């Protein structure tokens, strides 16, 4: 007898004495647009149209349980039991659990599955041996939460389950249980003393109680086992668990477990002392595991291998974080001795559960420097690995503590590790600020999420890829919330070589100041739109309009800000402006870096301004580039010392299907580098960048110094300063599976050239291990310029001439070795000057534009004034003085170029003749 609920309920009685009802339905009738309701598909047909039985929280909750039952079934026996197979879907916080009961003379449970199991159908099998007519009763418990539900499908009864025509007497519910303090069988280990003397917690494995040690049960099956021993020393009783011989034959670990514990709270810690003593240098292994009642055995929580001391009686104290666990669980000590002897000991004592009650809430203060503890943060137990407190590397006091995830840790398993804050409530805007490291060629990503009570999440901030072995400041705005929420720091691994670190977290009321880095991945960072059209915060995946990938993540799901410059949105001559929050003025020059992308034949003009709070706008950058689909780098110096805002202005040119996009805006506390200056990596990457495109490389070049490095091999010093403090780019050696994988370092887009010289210093001491290839990338095609297998035992200079008839980028592609180190420093390209020092480019393409028209305006004014004065004074001498006037004009232009500095001046449309004049004027 079976039922898939496609046509009917198959005789199952859906009536119940509860006001909450089971319903036969399908996902189409529930909601296709809300994934937090319903199982998504039935189990039988795996479609949204397939039917199942379903219950969830109603709009008005009057009851928290519901039931349905089978028709009466004939008695069974041990040789011919009635067997039932079914599939259940228990998803979200609404799911309190599902039970199967037998109703005969009395009602009693035979099977149960508590809580939520995830968004999947799970098979269950139940066997019934009942010597009288009976019914199978299904009872679901529903919690007052926002998401999830319980579904049942494909109930199949074996042939031994026969329908009965006999009438059944009304079954009786069992009598209420005795008080847990009077019946030992009903005492529950939940870290909360319900009895006057705490006797309900006395057998739970906590040595704080007189019989706490008796709560440990040996579950060993091999030749070693745990034994509880008592020793008296000067009338003092010492009680401990120790590993001893056992009659089993298997060479398996000795295992001992607590009774079922919990649920536990976020601050739960296991304390104990341990000793591995004896004459051998390696006594054995000791580990702590958690065995979840629903999810099974979790990865190891803590482990030790070797010897703690030679003599017995010396103990090492340890604390192991257990954290919040929704299901009941057992703690387990596992041990294996290399050899058992009277002089060898593996022992554990003084076991205590600290702050483990689910009702215990740690301090709500989540601003933390992690020097003493985690403050109001705790580890998520539904993830794969934990953040760990690390001493000797922090942002606060340099040799203090920070939270770290080492991707190269061989004990790490799975994809992500999550750090949760205690629940917060805020009806006003707050700012979360912190310092972070993303270091290593294969380090992954760091994200900040908002976690709500219904288990839904909202991304607030994210960074990925290599950011160097240096601390960066991050902050994100947390909008006002109507309900409680938690903040989540999530580390997501992309490989096995890297490190994430977190320190100095602050959560303060009020909006964030202008962030030093904005990727637009989750928020607009306070940037606002004004003008004829609006800037749109979007991804290509959601709109199919704009750049196909963002610059930050290089995926279709990455976000950026986009201005439609089509004539139907932004008519010719109209403008739209994207404005930043106010940035506090500094006493020194800042460099604004950003990436922009254009689309269409005439995308319009992009101009970037500094807008002082008490003055006129100052132009930093201007571009009308319309070549190819690529993200281009822009930058400009800010010398304004008062408060100011950054403005991105797009002016339409009357084209159809055109746009300009902005991504990855950063502020550096130093001036921008010029095109011909050496990039020594002391102030960043100077416009060079790692790509996150998985189709071209796997790894990232990373910024570090000898002084900061604690894991990888490096050159003995940098090339610029010849010190351990100097910085360089490195692709370090590794015996992980990332060896032989590649990393691209990309220059900005460069104008066509008849001869540009690229020079760089390389540290590459091992032959045929690492490899460095230099490419010219133009119109999607690579042209090999140079390949190095060995640079030598010291820093060595290399240079190569580059010619290109089209726009191009330089690619420095490194291949990681198993033994050798590959490092770069002091990179330089001299635009329009070849490696012999000869000037090759006298003008630049008109498709490249630049920063500022101030010089042209000044020159024009000077020309007019000079001509008027000369004409008014002596018209007859005009022809004789014309040459002097031209010289003055040229001199004015040269003065302007020298004071502006780098800002894509050489790319400005209409500047070709002016730059040619400058080149001639400055020749010796």
JSON list of N, CA and C in Angstrom, two decimals, residues 890-918:
[
{"chain": "A", "resi": 890, "resn": "UNK", "atom": "N", "xyz": [53.68, 79.02, -26.31]},
{"chain": "A", "resi": 890, "resn": "UNK", "atom": "CA", "xyz": [54.27, 77.71, -26.07]},
{"chain": "A", "resi": 890, "resn": "UNK", "atom": "C", "xyz": [54.79, 77.60, -24.65]},
{"chain": "A", "resi": 891, "resn": "UNK", "atom": "N", "xyz": [55.37, 78.67, -24.14]},
{"chain": "A", "resi": 891, "resn": "UNK", "atom": "CA", "xyz": [55.90, 78.67, -22.78]},
{"chain": "A", "resi": 891, "resn": "UNK", "atom": "C", "xyz": [54.78, 78.50, -21.76]},
{"chain": "A", "resi": 892, "resn": "UNK", "atom": "N", "xyz": [53.62, 79.11, -22.00]},
{"chain": "A", "resi": 892, "resn": "UNK", "atom": "CA", "xyz": [52.47, 78.97, -21.11]},
{"chain": "A", "resi": 892, "resn": "UNK", "atom": "C", "xyz": [52.00, 77.53, -21.06]},
{"chain": "A", "resi": 893, "resn": "UNK", "atom": "N", "xyz": [51.96, 76.87, -22.22]},
{"chain": "A", "resi": 893, "resn": "UNK", "atom": "CA", "xyz": [51.53, 75.47, -22.26]},
{"chain": "A", "resi": 893, "resn": "UNK", "atom": "C", "xyz": [52.47, 74.57, -21.48]},
{"chain": "A", "resi": 894, "resn": "UNK", "atom": "N", "xyz": [53.77, 74.78, -21.63]},
{"chain": "A", "resi": 894, "resn": "UNK", "atom": "CA", "xyz": [54.74, 73.96, -20.92]},
{"chain": "A", "resi": 894, "resn": "UNK", "atom": "C", "xyz": [54.57, 74.10, -19.42]},
{"chain": "A", "resi": 895, "resn": "UNK", "atom": "N", "xyz": [54.37, 75.32, -18.95]},
{"chain": "A", "resi": 895, "resn": "UNK", "atom": "CA", "xyz": [54.17, 75.55, -17.53]},
{"chain": "A", "resi": 895, "resn": "UNK", "atom": "C", "xyz": [52.97, 74.79, -17.02]},
{"chain": "A", "resi": 896, "resn": "UNK", "atom": "N", "xyz": [51.89, 74.75, -17.78]},
{"chain": "A", "resi": 896, "resn": "UNK", "atom": "CA", "xyz": [50.67, 74.04, -17.35]},
{"chain": "A", "resi": 896, "resn": "UNK", "atom": "C", "xyz": [50.92, 72.54, -17.23]},
{"chain": "A", "resi": 897, "resn": "UNK", "atom": "N", "xyz": [51.57, 71.97, -18.23]},
{"chain": "A", "resi": 897, "resn": "UNK", "atom": "CA", "xyz": [51.81, 70.53, -18.21]},
{"chain": "A", "resi": 897, "resn": "UNK", "atom": "C", "xyz": [52.64, 70.14, -17.00]},
{"chain": "A", "resi": 898, "resn": "UNK", "atom": "N", "xyz": [53.65, 70.91, -16.68]},
{"chain": "A", "resi": 898, "resn": "UNK", "atom": "CA", "xyz": [54.53, 70.55, -15.58]},
{"chain": "A", "resi": 898, "resn": "UNK", "atom": "C", "xyz": [53.81, 70.57, -14.24]},
{"chain": "A", "resi": 899, "resn": "UNK", "atom": "N", "xyz": [52.82, 71.42, -14.06]},
{"chain": "A", "resi": 899, "resn": "UNK", "atom": "CA", "xyz": [52.20, 71.54, -12.75]},
{"chain": "A", "resi": 899, "resn": "UNK", "atom": "C", "xyz": [51.03, 70.58, -12.58]},
{"chain": "A", "resi": 900, "resn": "UNK", "atom": "N", "xyz": [50.46, 70.08, -13.67]},
{"chain": "A", "resi": 900, "resn": "UNK", "atom": "CA", "xyz": [49.30, 69.19, -13.54]},
{"chain": "A", "resi": 900, "resn": "UNK", "atom": "C", "xyz": [49.72, 67.81, -13.05]},
{"chain": "A", "resi": 901, "resn": "UNK", "atom": "N", "xyz": [50.86, 67.29, -13.54]},
{"chain": "A", "resi": 901, "resn": "UNK", "atom": "CA", "xyz": [51.26, 65.93, -13.17]},
{"chain": "A", "resi": 901, "resn": "UNK", "atom": "C", "xyz": [50.47, 64.91, -13.95]},
{"chain": "A", "resi": 902, "resn": "UNK", "atom": "N", "xyz": [50.48, 63.67, -13.48]},
{"chain": "A", "resi": 902, "resn": "UNK", "atom": "CA", "xyz": [49.81, 62.59, -14.20]},
{"chain": "A", "resi": 902, "resn": "UNK", "atom": "C", "xyz": [48.30, 62.71, -14.05]},
{"chain": "A", "resi": 903, "resn": "UNK", "atom": "N", "xyz": [47.61, 62.45, -15.11]},
{"chain": "A", "resi": 903, "resn": "UNK", "atom": "CA", "xyz": [46.15, 62.47, -15.09]},
{"chain": "A", "resi": 903, "resn": "UNK", "atom": "C", "xyz": [45.62, 62.14, -16.45]},
{"chain": "A", "resi": 904, "resn": "UNK", "atom": "N", "xyz": [46.37, 61.34, -17.23]},
{"chain": "A", "resi": 904, "resn": "UNK", "atom": "CA", "xyz": [46.03, 61.01, -18.61]},
{"chain": "A", "resi": 904, "resn": "UNK", "atom": "C", "xyz": [46.09, 62.25, -19.50]},
{"chain": "A", "resi": 905, "resn": "UNK", "atom": "N", "xyz": [46.96, 63.23, -19.20]},
{"chain": "A", "resi": 905, "resn": "UNK", "atom": "CA", "xyz": [47.13, 64.40, -20.06]},
{"chain": "A", "resi": 905, "resn": "UNK", "atom": "C", "xyz": [47.52, 63.99, -21.48]},
{"chain": "A", "resi": 906, "resn": "UNK", "atom": "N", "xyz": [48.37, 63.01, -21.60]},
{"chain": "A", "resi": 906, "resn": "UNK", "atom": "CA", "xyz": [48.87, 62.64, -22.92]},
{"chain": "A", "resi": 906, "resn": "UNK", "atom": "C", "xyz": [47.80, 61.96, -23.76]},
{"chain": "A", "resi": 907, "resn": "UNK", "atom": "N", "xyz": [46.63, 61.68, -23.16]},
{"chain": "A", "resi": 907, "resn": "UNK", "atom": "CA", "xyz": [45.57, 61.05, -23.91]},
{"chain": "A", "resi": 907, "resn": "UNK", "atom": "C", "xyz": [44.50, 62.05, -24.36]},
{"chain": "A", "resi": 908, "resn": "UNK", "atom": "N", "xyz": [44.68, 63.33, -24.06]},
{"chain": "A", "resi": 908, "resn": "UNK", "atom": "CA", "xyz": [43.61, 64.29, -24.31]},
{"chain": "A", "resi": 908, "resn": "UNK", "atom": "C", "xyz": [43.42, 64.56, -25.79]},
{"chain": "A", "resi": 909, "resn": "UNK", "atom": "N", "xyz": [42.13, 64.50, -26.24]},
{"chain": "A", "resi": 909, "resn": "UNK", "atom": "CA", "xyz": [41.81, 64.82, -27.62]},
{"chain": "A", "resi": 909, "resn": "UNK", "atom": "C", "xyz": [42.15, 66.28, -27.90]},
{"chain": "A", "resi": 910, "resn": "UNK", "atom": "N", "xyz": [42.87, 66.51, -29.00]},
{"chain": "A", "resi": 910, "resn": "UNK", "atom": "CA", "xyz": [43.22, 67.89, -29.33]},
{"chain": "A", "resi": 910, "resn": "UNK", "atom": "C", "xyz": [44.54, 68.34, -28.74]},
{"chain": "A", "resi": 911, "resn": "UNK", "atom": "N", "xyz": [45.18, 67.49, -27.94]},
{"chain": "A", "resi": 911, "resn": "UNK", "atom": "CA", "xyz": [46.45, 67.86, -27.31]},
{"chain": "A", "resi": 911, "resn": "UNK", "atom": "C", "xyz": [47.65, 67.38, -28.11]},
{"chain": "A", "resi": 912, "resn": "UNK", "atom": "N", "xyz": [47.41, 66.73, -29.24]},
{"chain": "A", "resi": 912, "resn": "UNK", "atom": "CA", "xyz": [48.53, 66.13, -29.97]},
{"chain": "A", "resi": 912, "resn": "UNK", "atom": "C", "xyz": [49.54, 67.18, -30.38]},
{"chain": "A", "resi": 913, "resn": "UNK", "atom": "N", "xyz": [49.03, 68.27, -30.99]},
{"chain": "A", "resi": 913, "resn": "UNK", "atom": "CA", "xyz": [49.96, 69.32, -31.44]},
{"chain": "A", "resi": 913, "resn": "UNK", "atom": "C", "xyz": [50.65, 69.97, -30.26]},
{"chain": "A", "resi": 914, "resn": "UNK", "atom": "N", "xyz": [49.89, 70.21, -29.19]},
{"chain": "A", "resi": 914, "resn": "UNK", "atom": "CA", "xyz": [50.47, 70.85, -28.01]},
{"chain": "A", "resi": 914, "resn": "UNK", "atom": "C", "xyz": [51.57, 69.99, -27.41]},
{"chain": "A", "resi": 915, "resn": "UNK", "atom": "N", "xyz": [51.32, 68.65, -27.33]},
{"chain": "A", "resi": 915, "resn": "UNK", "atom": "CA", "xyz": [52.34, 67.77, -26.76]},
{"chain": "A", "resi": 915, "resn": "UNK", "atom": "C", "xyz": [53.55, 67.67, -27.68]},
{"chain": "A", "resi": 916, "resn": "UNK", "atom": "N", "xyz": [53.31, 67.72, -28.99]},
{"chain": "A", "resi": 916, "resn": "UNK", "atom": "CA", "xyz": [54.45, 67.69, -29.92]},
{"chain": "A", "resi": 916, "resn": "UNK", "atom": "C", "xyz": [55.33, 68.90, -29.69]},
{"chain": "A", "resi": 917, "resn": "UNK", "atom": "N", "xyz": [54.70, 70.06, -29.47]},
{"chain": "A", "resi": 917, "resn": "UNK", "atom": "CA", "xyz": [55.46, 71.26, -29.17]},
{"chain": "A", "resi": 917, "resn": "UNK", "atom": "C", "xyz": [56.23, 71.15, -27.89]},
{"chain": "A", "resi": 918, "resn": "UNK", "atom": "N", "xyz": [55.62, 70.53, -26.88]},
{"chain": "A", "resi": 918, "resn": "UNK", "atom": "CA", "xyz": [56.30, 70.35, -25.60]},
{"chain": "A", "resi": 918, "resn": "UNK", "atom": "C", "xyz": [57.51, 69.46, -25.76]}
]
